[in-house]
mmCIF file of C-alpha atoms in Angstrom:
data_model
loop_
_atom_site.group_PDB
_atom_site.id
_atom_site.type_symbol
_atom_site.label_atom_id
_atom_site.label_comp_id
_atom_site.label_asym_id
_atom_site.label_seq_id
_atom_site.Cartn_x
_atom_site.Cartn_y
_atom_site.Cartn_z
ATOM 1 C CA UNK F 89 138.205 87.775 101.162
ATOM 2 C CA UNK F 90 137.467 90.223 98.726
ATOM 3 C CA UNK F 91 134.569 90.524 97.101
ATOM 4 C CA UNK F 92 133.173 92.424 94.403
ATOM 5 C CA UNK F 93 129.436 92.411 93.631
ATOM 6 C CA UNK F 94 128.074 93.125 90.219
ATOM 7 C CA UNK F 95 124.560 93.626 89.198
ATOM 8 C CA UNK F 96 121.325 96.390 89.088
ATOM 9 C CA UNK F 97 121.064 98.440 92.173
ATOM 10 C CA UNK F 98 117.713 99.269 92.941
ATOM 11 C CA UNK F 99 115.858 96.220 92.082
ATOM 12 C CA UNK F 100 112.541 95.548 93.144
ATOM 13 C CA UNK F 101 114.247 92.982 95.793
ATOM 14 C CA UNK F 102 117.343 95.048 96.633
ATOM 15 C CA UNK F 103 119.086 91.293 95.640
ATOM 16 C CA UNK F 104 122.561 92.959 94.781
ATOM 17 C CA UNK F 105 122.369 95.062 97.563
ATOM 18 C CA UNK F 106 120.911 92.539 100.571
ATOM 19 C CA UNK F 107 123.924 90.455 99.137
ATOM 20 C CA UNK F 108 126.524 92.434 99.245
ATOM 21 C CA UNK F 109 125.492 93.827 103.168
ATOM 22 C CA UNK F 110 125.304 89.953 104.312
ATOM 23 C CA UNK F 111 129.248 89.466 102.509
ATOM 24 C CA UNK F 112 130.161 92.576 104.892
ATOM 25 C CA UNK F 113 128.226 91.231 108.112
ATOM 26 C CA UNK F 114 130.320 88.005 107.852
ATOM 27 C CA UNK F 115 133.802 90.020 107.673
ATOM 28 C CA UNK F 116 134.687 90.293 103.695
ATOM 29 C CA UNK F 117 135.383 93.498 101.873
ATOM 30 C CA UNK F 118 133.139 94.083 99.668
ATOM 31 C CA UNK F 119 132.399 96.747 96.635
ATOM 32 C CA UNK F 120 129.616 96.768 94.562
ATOM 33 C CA UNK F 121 129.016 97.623 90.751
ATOM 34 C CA UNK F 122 125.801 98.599 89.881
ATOM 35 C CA UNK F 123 125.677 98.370 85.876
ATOM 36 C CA UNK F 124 123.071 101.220 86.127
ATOM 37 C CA UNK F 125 124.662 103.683 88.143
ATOM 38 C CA UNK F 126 124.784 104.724 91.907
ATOM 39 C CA UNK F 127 124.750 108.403 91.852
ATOM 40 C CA UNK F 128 121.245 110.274 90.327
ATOM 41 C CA UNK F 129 124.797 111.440 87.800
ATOM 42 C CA UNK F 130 125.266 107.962 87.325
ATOM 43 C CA UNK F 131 122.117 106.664 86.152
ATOM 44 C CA UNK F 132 121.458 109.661 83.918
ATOM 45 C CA UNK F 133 124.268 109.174 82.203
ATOM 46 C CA UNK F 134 123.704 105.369 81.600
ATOM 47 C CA UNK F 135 119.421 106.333 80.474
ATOM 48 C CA UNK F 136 120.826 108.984 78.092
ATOM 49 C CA UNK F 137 123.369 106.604 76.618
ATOM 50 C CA UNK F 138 121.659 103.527 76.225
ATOM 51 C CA UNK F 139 118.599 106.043 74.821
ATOM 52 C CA UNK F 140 120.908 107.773 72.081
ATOM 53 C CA UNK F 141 123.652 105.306 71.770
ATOM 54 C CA UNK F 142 122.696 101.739 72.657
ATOM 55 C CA UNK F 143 125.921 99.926 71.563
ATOM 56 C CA UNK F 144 128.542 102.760 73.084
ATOM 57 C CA UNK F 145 126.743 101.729 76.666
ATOM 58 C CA UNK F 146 128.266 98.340 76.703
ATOM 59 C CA UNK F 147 131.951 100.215 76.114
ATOM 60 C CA UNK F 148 131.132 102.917 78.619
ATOM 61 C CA UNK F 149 130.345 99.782 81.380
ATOM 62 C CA UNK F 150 133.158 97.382 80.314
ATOM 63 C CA UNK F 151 135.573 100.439 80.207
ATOM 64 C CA UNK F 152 134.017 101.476 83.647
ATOM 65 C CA UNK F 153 134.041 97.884 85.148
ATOM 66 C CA UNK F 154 137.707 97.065 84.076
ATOM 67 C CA UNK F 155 139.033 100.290 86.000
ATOM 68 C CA UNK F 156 136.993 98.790 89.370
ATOM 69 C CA UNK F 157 139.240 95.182 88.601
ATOM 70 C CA UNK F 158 142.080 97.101 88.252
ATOM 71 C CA UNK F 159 141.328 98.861 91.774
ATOM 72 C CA UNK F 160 140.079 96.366 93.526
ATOM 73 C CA UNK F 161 141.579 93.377 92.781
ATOM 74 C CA UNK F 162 139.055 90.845 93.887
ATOM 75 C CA UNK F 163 139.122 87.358 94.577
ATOM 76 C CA UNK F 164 135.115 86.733 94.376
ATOM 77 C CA UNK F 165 133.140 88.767 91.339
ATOM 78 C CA UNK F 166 129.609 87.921 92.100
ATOM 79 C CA UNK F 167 127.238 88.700 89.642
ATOM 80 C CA UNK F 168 123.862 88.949 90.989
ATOM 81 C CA UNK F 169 121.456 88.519 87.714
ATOM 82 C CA UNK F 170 123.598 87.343 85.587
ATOM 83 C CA UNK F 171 122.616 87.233 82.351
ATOM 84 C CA UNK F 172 121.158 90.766 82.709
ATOM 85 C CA UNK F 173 125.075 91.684 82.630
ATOM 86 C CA UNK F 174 125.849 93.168 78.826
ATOM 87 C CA UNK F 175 128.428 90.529 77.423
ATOM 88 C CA UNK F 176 131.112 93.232 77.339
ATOM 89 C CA UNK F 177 131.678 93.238 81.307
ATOM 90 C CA UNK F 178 132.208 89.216 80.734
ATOM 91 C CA UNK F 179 134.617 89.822 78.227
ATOM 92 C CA UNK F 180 136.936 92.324 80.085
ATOM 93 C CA UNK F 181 137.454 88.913 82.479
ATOM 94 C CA UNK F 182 139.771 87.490 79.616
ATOM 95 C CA UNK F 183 142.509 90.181 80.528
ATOM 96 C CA UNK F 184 141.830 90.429 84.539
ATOM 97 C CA UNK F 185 145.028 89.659 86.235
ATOM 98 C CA UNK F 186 144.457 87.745 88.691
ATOM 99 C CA UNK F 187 141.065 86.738 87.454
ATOM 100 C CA UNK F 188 138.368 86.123 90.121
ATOM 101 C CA UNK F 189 136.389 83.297 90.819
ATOM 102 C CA UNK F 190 133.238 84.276 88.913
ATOM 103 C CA UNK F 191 130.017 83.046 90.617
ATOM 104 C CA UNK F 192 126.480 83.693 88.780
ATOM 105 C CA UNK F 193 123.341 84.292 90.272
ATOM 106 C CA UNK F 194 120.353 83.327 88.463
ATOM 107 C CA UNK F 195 116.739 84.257 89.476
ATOM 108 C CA UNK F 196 114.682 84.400 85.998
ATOM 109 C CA UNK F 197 114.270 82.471 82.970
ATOM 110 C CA UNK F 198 116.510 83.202 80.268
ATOM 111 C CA UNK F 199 117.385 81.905 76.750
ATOM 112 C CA UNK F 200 119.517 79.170 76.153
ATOM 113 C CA UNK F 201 121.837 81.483 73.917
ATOM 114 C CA UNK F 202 122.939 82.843 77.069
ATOM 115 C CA UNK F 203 126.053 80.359 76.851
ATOM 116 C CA UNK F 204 128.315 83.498 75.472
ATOM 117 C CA UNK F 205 128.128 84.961 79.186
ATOM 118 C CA UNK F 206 128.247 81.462 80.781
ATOM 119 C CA UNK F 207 131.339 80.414 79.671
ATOM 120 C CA UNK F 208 132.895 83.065 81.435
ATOM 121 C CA UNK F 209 131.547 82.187 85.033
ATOM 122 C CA UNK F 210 132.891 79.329 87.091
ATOM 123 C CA UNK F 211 129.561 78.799 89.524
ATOM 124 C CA UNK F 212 125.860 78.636 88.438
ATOM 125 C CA UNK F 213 123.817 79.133 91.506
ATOM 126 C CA UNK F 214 119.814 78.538 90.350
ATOM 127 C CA UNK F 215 117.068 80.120 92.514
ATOM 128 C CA UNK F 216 114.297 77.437 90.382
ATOM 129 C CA UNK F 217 115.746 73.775 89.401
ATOM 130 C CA UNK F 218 114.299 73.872 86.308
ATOM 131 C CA UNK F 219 116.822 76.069 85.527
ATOM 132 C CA UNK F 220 119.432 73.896 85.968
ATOM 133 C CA UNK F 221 117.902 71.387 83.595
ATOM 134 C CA UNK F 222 118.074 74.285 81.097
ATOM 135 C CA UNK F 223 121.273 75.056 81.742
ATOM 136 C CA UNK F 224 122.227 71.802 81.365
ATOM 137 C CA UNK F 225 120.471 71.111 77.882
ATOM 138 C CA UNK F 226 122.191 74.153 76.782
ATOM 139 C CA UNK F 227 125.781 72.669 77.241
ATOM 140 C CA UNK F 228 127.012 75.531 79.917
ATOM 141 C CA UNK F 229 130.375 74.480 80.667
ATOM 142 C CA UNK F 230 130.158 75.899 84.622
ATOM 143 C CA UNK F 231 129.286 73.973 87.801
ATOM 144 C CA UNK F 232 125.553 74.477 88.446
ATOM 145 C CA UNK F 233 123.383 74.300 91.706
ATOM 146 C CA UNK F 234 120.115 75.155 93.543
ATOM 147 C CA UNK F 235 120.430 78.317 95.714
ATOM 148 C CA UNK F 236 117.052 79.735 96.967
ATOM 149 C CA UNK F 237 116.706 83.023 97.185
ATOM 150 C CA UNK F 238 116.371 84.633 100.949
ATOM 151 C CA UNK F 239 115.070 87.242 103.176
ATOM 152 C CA UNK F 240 116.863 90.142 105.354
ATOM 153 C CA UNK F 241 115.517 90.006 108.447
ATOM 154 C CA UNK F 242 116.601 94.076 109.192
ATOM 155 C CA UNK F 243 114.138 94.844 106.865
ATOM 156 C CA UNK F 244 111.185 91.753 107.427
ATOM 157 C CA UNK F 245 110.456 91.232 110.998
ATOM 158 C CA UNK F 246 107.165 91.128 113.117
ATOM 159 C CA UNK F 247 105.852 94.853 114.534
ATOM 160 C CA UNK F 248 103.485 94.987 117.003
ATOM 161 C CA UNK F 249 100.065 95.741 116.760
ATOM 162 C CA UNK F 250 96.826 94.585 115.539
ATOM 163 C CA UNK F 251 96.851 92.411 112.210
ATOM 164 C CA UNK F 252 93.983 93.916 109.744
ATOM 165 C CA UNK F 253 91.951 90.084 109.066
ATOM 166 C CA UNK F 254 92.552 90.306 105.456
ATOM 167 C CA UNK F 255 94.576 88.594 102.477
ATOM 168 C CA UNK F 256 97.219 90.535 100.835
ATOM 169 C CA UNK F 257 98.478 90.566 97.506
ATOM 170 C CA UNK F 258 101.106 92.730 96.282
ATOM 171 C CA UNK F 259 102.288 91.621 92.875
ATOM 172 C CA UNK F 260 102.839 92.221 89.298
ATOM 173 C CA UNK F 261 99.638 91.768 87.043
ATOM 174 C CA UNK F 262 100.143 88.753 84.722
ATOM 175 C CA UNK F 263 97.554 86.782 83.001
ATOM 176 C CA UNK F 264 97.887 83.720 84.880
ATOM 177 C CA UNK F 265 97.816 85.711 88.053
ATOM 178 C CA UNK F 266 94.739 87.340 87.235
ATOM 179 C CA UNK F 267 92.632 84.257 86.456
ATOM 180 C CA UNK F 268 93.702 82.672 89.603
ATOM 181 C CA UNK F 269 92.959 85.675 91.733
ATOM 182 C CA UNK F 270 89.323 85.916 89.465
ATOM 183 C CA UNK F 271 88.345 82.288 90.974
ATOM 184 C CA UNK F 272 89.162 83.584 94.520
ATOM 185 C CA UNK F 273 85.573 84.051 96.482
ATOM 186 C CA UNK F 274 87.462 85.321 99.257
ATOM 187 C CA UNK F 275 88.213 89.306 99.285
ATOM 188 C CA UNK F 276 91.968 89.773 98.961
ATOM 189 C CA UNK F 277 93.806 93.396 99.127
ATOM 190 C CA UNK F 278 95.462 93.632 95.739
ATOM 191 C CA UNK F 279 98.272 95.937 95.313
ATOM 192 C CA UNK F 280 100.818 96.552 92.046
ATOM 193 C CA UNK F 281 100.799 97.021 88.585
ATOM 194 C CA UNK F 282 97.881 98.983 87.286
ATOM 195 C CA UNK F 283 96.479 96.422 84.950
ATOM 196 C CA UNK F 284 94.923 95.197 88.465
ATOM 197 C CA UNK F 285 92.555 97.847 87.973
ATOM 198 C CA UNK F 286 90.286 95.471 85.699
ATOM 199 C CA UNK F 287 89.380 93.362 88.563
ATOM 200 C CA UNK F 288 87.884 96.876 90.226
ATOM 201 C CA UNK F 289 84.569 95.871 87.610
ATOM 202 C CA UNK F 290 83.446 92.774 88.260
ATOM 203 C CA UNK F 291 85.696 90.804 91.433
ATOM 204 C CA UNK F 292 85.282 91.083 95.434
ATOM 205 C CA UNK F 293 89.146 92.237 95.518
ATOM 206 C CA UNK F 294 90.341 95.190 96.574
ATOM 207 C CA UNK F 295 92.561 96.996 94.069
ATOM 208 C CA UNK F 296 95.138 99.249 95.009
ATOM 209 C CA UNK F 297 96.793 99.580 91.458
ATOM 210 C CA UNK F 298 99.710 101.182 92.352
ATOM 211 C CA UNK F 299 103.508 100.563 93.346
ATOM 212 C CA UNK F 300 104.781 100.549 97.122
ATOM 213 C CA UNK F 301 108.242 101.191 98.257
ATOM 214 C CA UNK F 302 110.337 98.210 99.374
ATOM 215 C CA UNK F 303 110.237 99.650 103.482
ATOM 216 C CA UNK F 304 106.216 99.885 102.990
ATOM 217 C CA UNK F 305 105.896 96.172 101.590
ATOM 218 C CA UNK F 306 107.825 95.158 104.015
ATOM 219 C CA UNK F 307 105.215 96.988 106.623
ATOM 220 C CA UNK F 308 102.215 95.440 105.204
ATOM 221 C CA UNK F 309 103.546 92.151 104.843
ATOM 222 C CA UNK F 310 103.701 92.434 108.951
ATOM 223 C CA UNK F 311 100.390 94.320 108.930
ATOM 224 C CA UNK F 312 98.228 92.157 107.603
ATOM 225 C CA UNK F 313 96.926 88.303 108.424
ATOM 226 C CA UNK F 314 98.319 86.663 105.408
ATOM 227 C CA UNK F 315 100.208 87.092 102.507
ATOM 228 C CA UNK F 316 99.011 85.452 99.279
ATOM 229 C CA UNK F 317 101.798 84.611 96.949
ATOM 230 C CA UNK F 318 101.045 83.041 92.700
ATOM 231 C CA UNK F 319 104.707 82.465 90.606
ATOM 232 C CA UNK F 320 105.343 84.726 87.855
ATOM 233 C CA UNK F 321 104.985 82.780 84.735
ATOM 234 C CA UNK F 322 106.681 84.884 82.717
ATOM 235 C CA UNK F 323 110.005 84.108 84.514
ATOM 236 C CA UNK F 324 109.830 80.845 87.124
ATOM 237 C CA UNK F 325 108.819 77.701 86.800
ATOM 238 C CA UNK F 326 109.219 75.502 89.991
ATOM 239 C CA UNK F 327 111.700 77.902 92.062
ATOM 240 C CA UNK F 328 109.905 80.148 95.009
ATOM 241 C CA UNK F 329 110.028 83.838 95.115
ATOM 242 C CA UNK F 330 110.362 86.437 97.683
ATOM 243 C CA UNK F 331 107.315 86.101 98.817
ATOM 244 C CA UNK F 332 107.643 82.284 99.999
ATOM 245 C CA UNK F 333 110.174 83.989 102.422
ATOM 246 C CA UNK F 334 109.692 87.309 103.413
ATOM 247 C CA UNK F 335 106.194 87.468 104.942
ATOM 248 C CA UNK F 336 107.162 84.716 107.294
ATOM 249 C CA UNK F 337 110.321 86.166 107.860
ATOM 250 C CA UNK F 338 107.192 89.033 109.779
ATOM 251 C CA UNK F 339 105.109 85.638 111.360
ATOM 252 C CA UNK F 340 102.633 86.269 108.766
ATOM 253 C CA UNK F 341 100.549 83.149 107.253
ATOM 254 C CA UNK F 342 101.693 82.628 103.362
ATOM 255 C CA UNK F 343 99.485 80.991 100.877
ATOM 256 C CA UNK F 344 101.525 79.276 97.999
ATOM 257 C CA UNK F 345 102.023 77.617 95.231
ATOM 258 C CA UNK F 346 102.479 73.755 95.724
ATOM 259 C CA UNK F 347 105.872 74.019 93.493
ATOM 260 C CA UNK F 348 108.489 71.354 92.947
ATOM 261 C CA UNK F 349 111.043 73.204 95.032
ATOM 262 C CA UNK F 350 108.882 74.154 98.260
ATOM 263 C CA UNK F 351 109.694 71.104 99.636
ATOM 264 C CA UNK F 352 113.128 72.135 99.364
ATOM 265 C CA UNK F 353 112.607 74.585 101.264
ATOM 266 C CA UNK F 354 109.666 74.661 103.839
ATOM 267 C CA UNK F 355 107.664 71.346 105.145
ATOM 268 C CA UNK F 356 103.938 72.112 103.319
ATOM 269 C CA UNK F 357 100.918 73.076 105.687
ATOM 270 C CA UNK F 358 103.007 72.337 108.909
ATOM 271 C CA UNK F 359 105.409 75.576 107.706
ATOM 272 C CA UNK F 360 103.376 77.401 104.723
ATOM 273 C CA UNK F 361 100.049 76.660 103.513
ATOM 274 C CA UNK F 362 99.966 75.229 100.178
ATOM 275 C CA UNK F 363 97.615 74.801 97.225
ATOM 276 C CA UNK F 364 97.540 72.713 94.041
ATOM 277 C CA UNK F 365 94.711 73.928 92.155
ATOM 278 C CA UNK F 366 91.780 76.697 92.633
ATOM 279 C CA UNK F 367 89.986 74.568 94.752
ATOM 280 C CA UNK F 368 92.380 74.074 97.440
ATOM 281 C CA UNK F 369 93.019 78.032 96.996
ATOM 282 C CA UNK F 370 89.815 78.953 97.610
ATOM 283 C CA UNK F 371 89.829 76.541 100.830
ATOM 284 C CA UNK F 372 92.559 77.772 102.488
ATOM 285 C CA UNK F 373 91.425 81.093 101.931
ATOM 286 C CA UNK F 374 87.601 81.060 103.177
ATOM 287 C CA UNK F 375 89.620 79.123 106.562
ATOM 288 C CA UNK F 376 91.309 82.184 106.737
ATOM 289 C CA UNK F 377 88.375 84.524 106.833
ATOM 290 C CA UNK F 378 86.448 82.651 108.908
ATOM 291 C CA UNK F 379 88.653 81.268 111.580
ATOM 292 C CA UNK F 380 90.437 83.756 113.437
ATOM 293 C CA UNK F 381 93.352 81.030 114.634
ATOM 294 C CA UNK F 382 93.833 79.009 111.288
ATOM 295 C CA UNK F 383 97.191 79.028 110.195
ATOM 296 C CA UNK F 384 99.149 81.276 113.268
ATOM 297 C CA UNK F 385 100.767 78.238 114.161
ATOM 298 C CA UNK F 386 101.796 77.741 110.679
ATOM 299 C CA UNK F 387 103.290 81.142 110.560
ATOM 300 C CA UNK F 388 104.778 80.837 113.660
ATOM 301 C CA UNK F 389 106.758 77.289 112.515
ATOM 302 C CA UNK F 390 107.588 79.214 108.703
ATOM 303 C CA UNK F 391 108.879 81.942 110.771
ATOM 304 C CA UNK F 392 111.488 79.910 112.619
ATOM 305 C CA UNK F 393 112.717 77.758 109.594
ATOM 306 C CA UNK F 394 113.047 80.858 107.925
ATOM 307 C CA UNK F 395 115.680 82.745 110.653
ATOM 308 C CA UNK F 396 117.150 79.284 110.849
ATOM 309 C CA UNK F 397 118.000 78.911 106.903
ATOM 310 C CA UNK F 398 116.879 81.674 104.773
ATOM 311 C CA UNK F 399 118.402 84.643 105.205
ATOM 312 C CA UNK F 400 120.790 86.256 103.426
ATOM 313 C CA UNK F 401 123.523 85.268 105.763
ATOM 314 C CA UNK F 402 122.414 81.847 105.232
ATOM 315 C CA UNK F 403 123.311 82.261 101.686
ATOM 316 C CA UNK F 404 126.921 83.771 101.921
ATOM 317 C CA UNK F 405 127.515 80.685 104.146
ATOM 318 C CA UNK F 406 126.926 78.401 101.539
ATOM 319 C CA UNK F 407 128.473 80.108 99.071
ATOM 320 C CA UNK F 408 131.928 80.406 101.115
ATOM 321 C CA UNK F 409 131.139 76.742 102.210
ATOM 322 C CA UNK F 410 131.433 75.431 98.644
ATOM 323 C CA UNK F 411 134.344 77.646 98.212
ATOM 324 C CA UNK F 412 136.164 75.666 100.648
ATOM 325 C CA UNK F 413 136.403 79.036 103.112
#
């Protein structure tokens, strides 16, 4: 099958491009679009154009995207993001001969107004259910599902060594993040945006406010004891992130948020460790520090469900399952 992959390279995840690797691992051809560019050319152009000329970008990508139809010829267009796709790549669809089968990837909130792009895709797959019911309230005309997002296990894998005893956090700073993380007693390594820095005044945490390559997080996540993981508010609601997956993917403990789709995905405190509110937070955390063996067997069990159903190749499987492949 061919398939062509559409999305941002580059993202903090590498979603588009872990994607399109696992399509090529299980025997497709596969191209990629990157809507901002592949060459340092490419995404100089796109900056200077959507700087100086906002609307003419959308013409320069749809233009751009209709010539890689024409060449390719695809029979799967998978958009990874997809409503962070400018309209005017959707629109180019309505000439493609022969059109693809259009599957949508969907990992963030987004508005309901969104329906302009939808009806133009023929598969919804949801990393967070509560997307779905969104979706559904919104009247998209496409088939929609749960698909949780996944790890590549080239890239997250245990390294040997000695695990530094601590709790790591590496994160964007959001409000609600920051007041949990203020009611932690427990020191925990802190490392992202640098809004972290206010918790350098007046919390036990660590603070390293600055960003870390994708190779280095995956590194520390194998470095250190546990992995502490808080949704993003600003953009799930009861879907898991990459962190629910990719420290385990390394045999490393994760602390998470009890959220209405873990159980979808891992078995609570016999697979990941799981809290409801700050005080079960702050338990699991002082058994951490204090007790040398709490949680490794955890780890060890999250590790094994994860190479057994979360990876990336996991993913394309179910995707080419539904597709009747």
């Amino acid at each position: 099958m061919k398939v062509l992959l559409v999305g941002k390279r580059g993202s903090i995840v590498l979603w588009l491009e872990n994607m399109a690797a696992a399509f090529r691992e299980a025997g497709h051809e596969t191209r990629m679009f990157a809507i901002n560019g592949f060459t340092p050319w490419d995404y100089l152009q796109v900056k200077l154009v959507k700087q100086f000329r906002k609307p003419a970008l959308d013409t320069l990508l749809a233009r751009q995207f209709e010539q890689a139809l024409r060449s390719f010829r695809p029979d799967l267009m998978l958009v990874v993001g997809a409503f962070g796709i400018p309209l005017a790549i959707y629109q180019t669809l309505a000439s493609a001969n022969p059109k693809p089968w259009v599957i949508g990837l969907v990992g963030d909130k987004f508005s309901t107004g969104e329906r302009a792009k939808a009806e133009f895709i023929d598969q919804f797959y949801f990393s967070d259910t509560f997307f779905i019911d969104l979706a559904t309230q919104a009247g998209f005309p496409s088939a929609l599902d749960y698909l949780p997002l996944a790890v590549n296990p080239r890239q997250f894998y245990p390294r040997p060594g000695t695990r530094i005893n601590e709790i790591l956090f590496i994160a964007n700073h959001t409000p609600y993040r920051e007041e949990l993380v203020r009611s932690i007693q427990t020191p925990v390594t802190i490392y992202g945006h640098s809004d972290w820095r206010i918790l350098k005044k007046d919390s036990p945490h660590r603070v390293r406010a600055q960003r870390i390559s994708y190779r280095n997080v995956a590194r520390k996540y194998a470095t250190y004891r546990a992995v502490l993981n808080i949704l993003n508010e600003r953009n799930v609601s009861y879907g898991l992130n990459q962190r629910s997956f990719e420290p385990l993917a390394c045999r490393t403990i994760v602390i998470n948020d009890y959220l209405r789709d873990l159980e979808r995905c891992f078995e609570p405190q016999r697979e990941i460790l799981a809290y409801r509110d700050r005080d079960e937070l702050n338990e699991l955390c002082a058994k951490i520090n204090h007790n040398a063996s709490f949680g490794q067997t955890v780890a060890t069990a999250g590790y094994r469900r994860v190479l057994a159903e979360h990876t990336y190749a996991h993913r394309v499987s179910r995707i080419c399952q539904d597709m009747n492949l």
